[in-house]
Amino acid sequence: MAEPRLEVRRAVRAVLAEVGSAAPNHQTAPVVLVACSGGADSLALAAALAAEAPRAGVVAGGVVVDHGLQAGSAGRARTVGAVLARWGLDPVEVIHVRVGPGPGGPEGRARGARYAVLDAAAERHQAMGVLLGHTMDDQAETVLLGLARGAGARSLGGMAPRHGRYRRPLLRMAREVVRAAIPDEVDPWEDPHNADPAFTRSRVRHQVLPILEKELGPGVAAALARTGELLRADADVLDELAHQVRIDVTRPGGGLDVGELAGLPRAVRWRVLRAAAIDAGCPPTDLTAAHIEAVDALVTAWRGQKGIDLPGAIRIRRRTSRLVFEPSG
């Protein structure tokens, strides 16, 4: 096995080559940012980016987001920013946000705030890519959480290696390998939320996966991540088909044609219904397979039901031969 730092650098090198080949043909070097929390995975990623960017002809910067959820977080964020600058990353931004009350739980709200900050930073610096430090173990946890929600193949597919401007170079690498690649001169910060059993992902990481590894043997995380990758490939094809079909079944003036929907394979029909619900305002993370099954009954088992209420205060009604998505108020 290759030395961990070389493995991480090789993964980053491949992403930078992809970004470079997609860059417009002009004299300005493409900009790539790394999201760094100060945790082990993102520090290893940031160090690899700092080492590989000059030889790839890429301007490499970093963004540190302080969510303000723990005492002393602002000072830690500034320390992480100083480390990134010392490694040669430029620009480096340390941004402080406040995660207020609202729907989605504290994890979901913090994630939303973080991506809003990263999107804004990428726009300011016209970055072609933003690197995230998710590992194979993170992917395995995501697949298990998707299985628990019963949200279908898309959710079981986990995180995408590439989504828009975001790249996850370490998604096929074990967490222990990535963490062995941290430069010796830095001490990573461990978010206490990652060990707090009040958080679902923490319980999956520290209780569920270890039990599976003990009872089923080693390699469960790798198998879950590989399963997610295969399901994501299948889901990509079905989602594209459903996108085209949805255009065909949308009626003038809005709503979906019930007769056309009823003739579709369920795998395609459910995707059409889910996409329509999300576009109407349903939070994707709150929309489960049980919700879509209830909506599907308005198409395939119509007995005069008044409608289905979905997360996000959205109500689905059947009106003659159409399904209509509207605010529940």
Tab-separated table of C-alpha atoms in Angstrom:
chain	number	residue	atom	x	y	z
A	1	MET	CA	0.000	0.000	0.000
A	2	ALA	CA	1.254	3.467	-0.847
A	3	GLU	CA	2.250	5.860	1.912
A	4	PRO	CA	-0.932	7.667	3.098
A	5	ARG	CA	0.237	11.171	2.192
A	6	LEU	CA	1.055	10.018	-1.325
A	7	GLU	CA	-2.367	8.373	-1.637
A	8	VAL	CA	-4.153	11.560	-0.607
A	9	ARG	CA	-1.993	13.682	-2.876
A	10	ARG	CA	-2.645	11.341	-5.805
A	11	ALA	CA	-6.403	11.662	-5.272
A	12	VAL	CA	-6.147	15.460	-5.155
A	13	ARG	CA	-3.888	15.486	-8.210
A	14	ALA	CA	-6.539	13.678	-10.249
A	15	VAL	CA	-9.196	16.241	-9.310
A	16	LEU	CA	-6.911	19.166	-10.119
A	17	ALA	CA	-6.129	17.654	-13.516
A	18	GLU	CA	-9.872	17.406	-14.173
A	19	VAL	CA	-10.409	21.026	-13.117
A	20	GLY	CA	-7.494	22.187	-15.241
A	21	SER	CA	-8.780	20.418	-18.336
A	22	ALA	CA	-12.201	22.041	-17.889
A	23	ALA	CA	-10.819	25.553	-17.310
A	24	PRO	CA	-11.395	28.163	-20.025
A	25	ASN	CA	-8.402	28.712	-22.263
A	26	HIS	CA	-7.080	31.974	-20.899
A	27	GLN	CA	-4.089	33.154	-18.907
A	28	THR	CA	-5.748	33.257	-15.471
A	29	ALA	CA	-5.078	30.107	-13.456
A	30	PRO	CA	-8.195	28.266	-12.243
A	31	VAL	CA	-9.075	28.675	-8.549
A	32	VAL	CA	-9.803	25.719	-6.274
A	33	LEU	CA	-10.880	26.109	-2.635
A	34	VAL	CA	-10.808	23.562	0.159
A	35	ALA	CA	-13.361	23.550	2.977
A	36	CYS	CA	-11.407	22.977	6.165
A	37	SER	CA	-12.942	22.569	9.605
A	38	GLY	CA	-9.672	21.808	11.355
A	39	GLY	CA	-10.629	18.150	11.637
A	40	ALA	CA	-8.242	15.425	10.582
A	41	ASP	CA	-9.808	14.656	7.202
A	42	SER	CA	-10.042	18.229	5.971
A	43	LEU	CA	-6.540	19.077	7.235
A	44	ALA	CA	-5.077	16.140	5.311
A	45	LEU	CA	-6.973	17.294	2.230
A	46	ALA	CA	-5.832	20.902	2.623
A	47	ALA	CA	-2.195	19.855	2.997
A	48	ALA	CA	-2.410	17.745	-0.149
A	49	LEU	CA	-3.995	20.611	-2.075
A	50	ALA	CA	-1.254	22.999	-0.942
A	51	ALA	CA	1.387	20.534	-2.142
A	52	GLU	CA	-0.220	19.679	-5.484
A	53	ALA	CA	-1.675	23.017	-6.618
A	54	PRO	CA	1.574	24.720	-7.740
A	55	ARG	CA	2.584	21.867	-10.030
A	56	ALA	CA	-0.956	21.733	-11.450
A	57	GLY	CA	-1.009	25.462	-12.214
A	58	VAL	CA	-3.962	26.013	-9.884
A	59	VAL	CA	-4.571	28.821	-7.408
A	60	ALA	CA	-5.447	27.076	-4.145
A	61	GLY	CA	-7.341	28.714	-1.300
A	62	GLY	CA	-9.190	27.682	1.823
A	63	VAL	CA	-12.448	28.451	3.604
A	64	VAL	CA	-12.923	27.859	7.332
A	65	VAL	CA	-16.507	28.078	8.597
A	66	ASP	CA	-17.121	28.670	12.302
A	67	HIS	CA	-20.677	27.696	13.207
A	68	GLY	CA	-20.378	29.114	16.715
A	69	LEU	CA	-21.787	25.933	18.253
A	70	GLN	CA	-19.013	25.338	20.820
A	71	ALA	CA	-17.123	27.549	23.203
A	72	GLY	CA	-13.868	28.782	21.716
A	73	SER	CA	-14.853	27.879	18.139
A	74	ALA	CA	-14.015	31.337	16.793
A	75	GLY	CA	-10.444	31.134	18.070
A	76	ARG	CA	-10.008	27.632	16.691
A	77	ALA	CA	-11.257	28.746	13.302
A	78	ARG	CA	-8.711	31.568	13.202
A	79	THR	CA	-5.960	29.105	14.156
A	80	VAL	CA	-6.957	26.781	11.317
A	81	GLY	CA	-6.960	29.719	8.911
A	82	ALA	CA	-3.429	30.610	9.988
A	83	VAL	CA	-2.298	27.013	9.374
A	84	LEU	CA	-3.726	27.071	5.840
A	85	ALA	CA	-1.991	30.366	5.113
A	86	ARG	CA	1.279	28.985	6.456
A	87	TRP	CA	0.980	26.099	4.031
A	88	GLY	CA	0.733	28.585	1.170
A	89	LEU	CA	-2.994	28.598	0.503
A	90	ASP	CA	-4.190	31.978	-0.713
A	91	PRO	CA	-6.880	33.264	-0.450
A	92	VAL	CA	-7.878	31.984	2.987
A	93	GLU	CA	-11.181	33.085	4.497
A	94	VAL	CA	-12.401	32.470	8.054
A	95	ILE	CA	-16.133	33.074	8.192
A	96	HIS	CA	-18.300	33.070	11.313
A	97	VAL	CA	-21.989	32.172	11.059
A	98	ARG	CA	-24.797	31.700	13.539
A	99	VAL	CA	-27.060	28.682	13.289
A	100	GLY	CA	-30.453	29.744	14.583
A	101	PRO	CA	-33.545	27.711	15.391
A	102	GLY	CA	-35.671	26.266	12.620
A	103	PRO	CA	-36.655	23.072	10.807
A	104	GLY	CA	-34.233	20.291	9.918
A	105	GLY	CA	-32.458	19.874	13.274
A	106	PRO	CA	-29.146	21.469	14.284
A	107	GLU	CA	-27.117	19.204	11.959
A	108	GLY	CA	-29.223	20.103	8.943
A	109	ARG	CA	-29.233	23.817	9.731
A	110	ALA	CA	-25.455	23.871	10.250
A	111	ARG	CA	-24.952	22.037	6.967
A	112	GLY	CA	-27.189	24.506	5.149
A	113	ALA	CA	-25.321	27.475	6.617
A	114	ARG	CA	-21.963	25.913	5.719
A	115	TYR	CA	-22.848	25.311	2.086
A	116	ALA	CA	-24.282	28.823	1.763
A	117	VAL	CA	-20.922	30.206	2.942
A	118	LEU	CA	-18.965	27.917	0.606
A	119	ASP	CA	-21.162	28.850	-2.357
A	120	ALA	CA	-20.678	32.549	-1.663
A	121	ALA	CA	-16.897	32.162	-1.310
A	122	ALA	CA	-16.720	30.211	-4.565
A	123	GLU	CA	-18.633	32.970	-6.337
A	124	ARG	CA	-16.384	35.703	-4.913
A	125	HIS	CA	-13.228	33.967	-6.088
A	126	GLN	CA	-14.741	32.455	-9.251
A	127	ALA	CA	-13.586	29.054	-8.036
A	128	MET	CA	-13.991	26.138	-10.402
A	129	GLY	CA	-13.971	23.646	-7.567
A	130	VAL	CA	-14.516	23.333	-3.830
A	131	LEU	CA	-12.911	20.281	-2.226
A	132	LEU	CA	-14.638	18.464	0.637
A	133	GLY	CA	-12.943	15.967	2.957
A	134	HIS	CA	-15.566	13.202	3.108
A	135	THR	CA	-14.071	9.706	3.261
A	136	MET	CA	-15.252	6.188	2.477
A	137	ASP	CA	-16.351	5.820	6.106
A	138	ASP	CA	-18.478	8.962	5.834
A	139	GLN	CA	-20.030	7.472	2.717
A	140	ALA	CA	-20.818	4.218	4.527
A	141	GLU	CA	-22.526	6.179	7.314
A	142	THR	CA	-24.564	8.123	4.763
A	143	VAL	CA	-25.700	4.926	3.027
A	144	LEU	CA	-26.786	3.429	6.357
A	145	LEU	CA	-28.705	6.578	7.265
A	146	GLY	CA	-30.418	6.465	3.877
A	147	LEU	CA	-31.364	2.848	4.488
A	148	ALA	CA	-32.863	3.772	7.867
A	149	ARG	CA	-34.937	6.554	6.272
A	150	GLY	CA	-36.260	4.216	3.589
A	151	ALA	CA	-35.859	6.962	1.005
A	152	GLY	CA	-34.953	4.825	-2.004
A	153	ALA	CA	-31.951	4.286	-4.265
A	154	ARG	CA	-31.016	7.956	-4.553
A	155	SER	CA	-30.636	8.266	-0.798
A	156	LEU	CA	-28.856	4.900	-0.591
A	157	GLY	CA	-26.480	6.162	-3.268
A	158	GLY	CA	-24.852	8.399	-0.688
A	159	MET	CA	-22.686	11.366	-1.600
A	160	ALA	CA	-21.570	12.051	-5.148
A	161	PRO	CA	-17.830	12.329	-5.884
A	162	ARG	CA	-18.751	15.394	-7.900
A	163	HIS	CA	-21.806	17.625	-7.596
A	164	GLY	CA	-21.663	20.962	-9.347
A	165	ARG	CA	-18.568	22.774	-8.143
A	166	TYR	CA	-18.057	20.381	-5.221
A	167	ARG	CA	-15.509	17.556	-5.367
A	168	ARG	CA	-14.846	14.782	-2.860
A	169	PRO	CA	-11.393	13.385	-3.730
A	170	LEU	CA	-11.199	11.115	-0.666
A	171	LEU	CA	-14.526	9.349	-1.036
A	172	ARG	CA	-12.896	5.998	-1.879
A	173	MET	CA	-10.290	6.216	0.874
A	174	ALA	CA	-10.648	4.822	4.390
A	175	ARG	CA	-10.746	7.348	7.207
A	176	GLU	CA	-7.735	5.767	8.906
A	177	VAL	CA	-5.641	6.200	5.737
A	178	VAL	CA	-6.642	9.839	5.346
A	179	ARG	CA	-5.910	10.627	8.973
A	180	ALA	CA	-2.466	9.055	8.692
A	181	ALA	CA	-1.707	11.695	6.051
A	182	ILE	CA	-1.961	14.694	8.399
A	183	PRO	CA	1.264	16.725	8.527
A	184	ASP	CA	3.191	16.114	11.729
A	185	GLU	CA	3.251	19.742	12.803
A	186	VAL	CA	-0.522	20.112	13.267
A	187	ASP	CA	-2.963	18.682	15.779
A	188	PRO	CA	-6.446	18.120	14.344
A	189	TRP	CA	-9.487	19.304	16.238
A	190	GLU	CA	-12.196	16.747	16.907
A	191	ASP	CA	-15.714	18.170	16.853
A	192	PRO	CA	-17.411	16.988	20.075
A	193	HIS	CA	-20.635	16.545	18.097
A	194	ASN	CA	-18.948	13.653	16.286
A	195	ALA	CA	-18.857	11.722	19.561
A	196	ASP	CA	-22.179	12.932	20.982
A	197	PRO	CA	-24.749	10.100	20.968
A	198	ALA	CA	-27.504	12.705	20.753
A	199	PHE	CA	-26.669	12.970	17.053
A	200	THR	CA	-27.782	10.150	14.762
A	201	ARG	CA	-24.627	10.111	12.645
A	202	SER	CA	-22.518	9.851	15.794
A	203	ARG	CA	-24.440	6.756	16.882
A	204	VAL	CA	-23.995	5.214	13.442
A	205	ARG	CA	-20.247	5.923	13.557
A	206	HIS	CA	-19.502	4.758	17.089
A	207	GLN	CA	-22.155	2.108	17.723
A	208	VAL	CA	-23.848	0.757	14.582
A	209	LEU	CA	-20.872	0.344	12.229
A	210	PRO	CA	-18.609	-1.231	14.884
A	211	ILE	CA	-21.330	-3.785	15.672
A	212	LEU	CA	-21.714	-4.606	11.973
A	213	GLU	CA	-17.949	-5.000	11.602
A	214	LYS	CA	-17.856	-7.261	14.664
A	215	GLU	CA	-20.763	-9.469	13.625
A	216	LEU	CA	-20.263	-9.545	9.841
A	217	GLY	CA	-16.502	-9.219	9.629
A	218	PRO	CA	-14.201	-6.432	8.415
A	219	GLY	CA	-14.916	-4.573	5.224
A	220	VAL	CA	-18.517	-3.567	5.958
A	221	ALA	CA	-17.791	0.147	5.456
A	222	ALA	CA	-16.109	-0.525	2.114
A	223	ALA	CA	-19.000	-2.755	1.006
A	224	LEU	CA	-21.583	-0.119	1.971
A	225	ALA	CA	-19.679	2.582	0.121
A	226	ARG	CA	-19.345	0.361	-2.952
A	227	THR	CA	-23.070	-0.443	-2.841
A	228	GLY	CA	-23.830	3.262	-2.681
A	229	GLU	CA	-21.651	3.919	-5.718
A	230	LEU	CA	-23.444	1.242	-7.760
A	231	LEU	CA	-26.887	2.475	-6.702
A	232	ARG	CA	-25.939	6.047	-7.541
A	233	ALA	CA	-25.011	5.024	-11.090
A	234	ASP	CA	-28.393	3.298	-11.504
A	235	ALA	CA	-30.226	6.247	-9.956
A	236	ASP	CA	-28.521	8.717	-12.301
A	237	VAL	CA	-29.944	6.887	-15.320
A	238	LEU	CA	-33.435	6.586	-13.843
A	239	ASP	CA	-33.445	10.220	-12.713
A	240	GLU	CA	-32.568	11.405	-16.207
A	241	LEU	CA	-35.368	9.277	-17.658
A	242	ALA	CA	-37.804	10.601	-15.041
A	243	HIS	CA	-36.806	14.184	-15.854
A	244	GLN	CA	-37.732	13.688	-19.486
A	245	VAL	CA	-40.959	11.882	-18.602
A	246	ARG	CA	-42.010	14.625	-16.187
A	247	ILE	CA	-41.897	17.150	-19.002
A	248	ASP	CA	-44.238	14.934	-21.017
A	249	VAL	CA	-46.783	14.375	-18.216
A	250	THR	CA	-46.992	18.013	-17.050
A	251	ARG	CA	-50.305	19.531	-18.113
A	252	PRO	CA	-50.708	23.071	-19.487
A	253	GLY	CA	-51.439	25.335	-16.538
A	254	GLY	CA	-49.700	23.008	-14.085
A	255	GLY	CA	-50.256	19.632	-12.506
A	256	LEU	CA	-49.357	16.122	-13.622
A	257	ASP	CA	-51.525	13.996	-15.889
A	258	VAL	CA	-52.838	11.077	-13.791
A	259	GLY	CA	-53.491	8.817	-16.765
A	260	GLU	CA	-49.968	9.247	-18.093
A	261	LEU	CA	-48.491	8.684	-14.627
A	262	ALA	CA	-50.468	5.484	-14.113
A	263	GLY	CA	-48.904	3.936	-17.215
A	264	LEU	CA	-45.322	4.494	-16.053
A	265	PRO	CA	-43.104	1.906	-14.325
A	266	ARG	CA	-43.202	2.561	-10.590
A	267	ALA	CA	-39.458	3.323	-10.412
A	268	VAL	CA	-39.946	6.167	-12.893
A	269	ARG	CA	-43.334	7.325	-11.577
A	270	TRP	CA	-42.066	7.650	-7.993
A	271	ARG	CA	-39.116	9.713	-9.194
A	272	VAL	CA	-41.446	12.030	-11.092
A	273	LEU	CA	-43.618	12.459	-7.997
A	274	ARG	CA	-40.638	13.057	-5.726
A	275	ALA	CA	-39.106	15.656	-8.047
A	276	ALA	CA	-42.447	17.464	-8.348
A	277	ALA	CA	-42.853	17.495	-4.556
A	278	ILE	CA	-39.354	18.906	-4.039
A	279	ASP	CA	-39.916	21.593	-6.657
A	280	ALA	CA	-43.159	22.511	-4.882
A	281	GLY	CA	-41.198	23.168	-1.663
A	282	CYS	CA	-40.792	19.864	0.193
A	283	PRO	CA	-37.373	19.587	1.919
A	284	PRO	CA	-35.602	16.654	0.214
A	285	THR	CA	-34.119	15.370	3.476
A	286	ASP	CA	-37.586	15.127	5.066
A	287	LEU	CA	-39.284	13.449	2.122
A	288	THR	CA	-39.424	9.672	2.652
A	289	ALA	CA	-40.507	6.725	0.553
A	290	ALA	CA	-43.635	6.504	2.732
A	291	HIS	CA	-44.613	10.018	1.644
A	292	ILE	CA	-44.157	9.181	-2.033
A	293	GLU	CA	-46.095	5.928	-1.628
A	294	ALA	CA	-49.019	7.893	-0.186
A	295	VAL	CA	-48.908	10.333	-3.105
A	296	ASP	CA	-48.678	7.418	-5.524
A	297	ALA	CA	-51.948	6.062	-4.110
A	298	LEU	CA	-53.666	9.164	-5.505
A	299	VAL	CA	-52.663	7.832	-8.927
A	300	THR	CA	-52.924	4.057	-8.606
A	301	ALA	CA	-55.475	3.537	-5.805
A	302	TRP	CA	-57.809	6.499	-6.144
A	303	ARG	CA	-60.894	6.220	-3.913
A	304	GLY	CA	-61.745	9.862	-3.478
A	305	GLN	CA	-58.968	10.741	-1.021
A	306	LYS	CA	-58.915	14.430	-0.164
A	307	GLY	CA	-55.171	14.833	-0.453
A	308	ILE	CA	-51.787	14.153	1.083
A	309	ASP	CA	-49.868	16.561	3.336
A	310	LEU	CA	-46.104	16.559	2.858
A	311	PRO	CA	-43.198	18.168	4.755
A	312	GLY	CA	-42.721	21.839	3.975
A	313	ALA	CA	-46.461	22.569	4.252
A	314	ILE	CA	-47.204	21.148	0.804
A	315	ARG	CA	-50.478	19.400	-0.007
A	316	ILE	CA	-51.031	17.108	-2.978
A	317	ARG	CA	-54.577	16.871	-4.339
A	318	ARG	CA	-56.154	14.973	-7.203
A	319	ARG	CA	-58.402	17.166	-9.274
A	320	THR	CA	-60.200	15.198	-11.991
A	321	SER	CA	-57.321	13.905	-14.110
A	322	ARG	CA	-54.517	15.974	-12.579
A	323	LEU	CA	-52.269	15.867	-9.514
A	324	VAL	CA	-51.801	19.389	-8.140
A	325	PHE	CA	-49.008	20.391	-5.725
A	326	GLU	CA	-49.860	23.477	-3.645
A	327	PRO	CA	-49.269	25.108	-0.231
A	328	SER	CA	-51.321	23.341	2.431
A	329	GLY	CA	-52.644	26.640	3.744
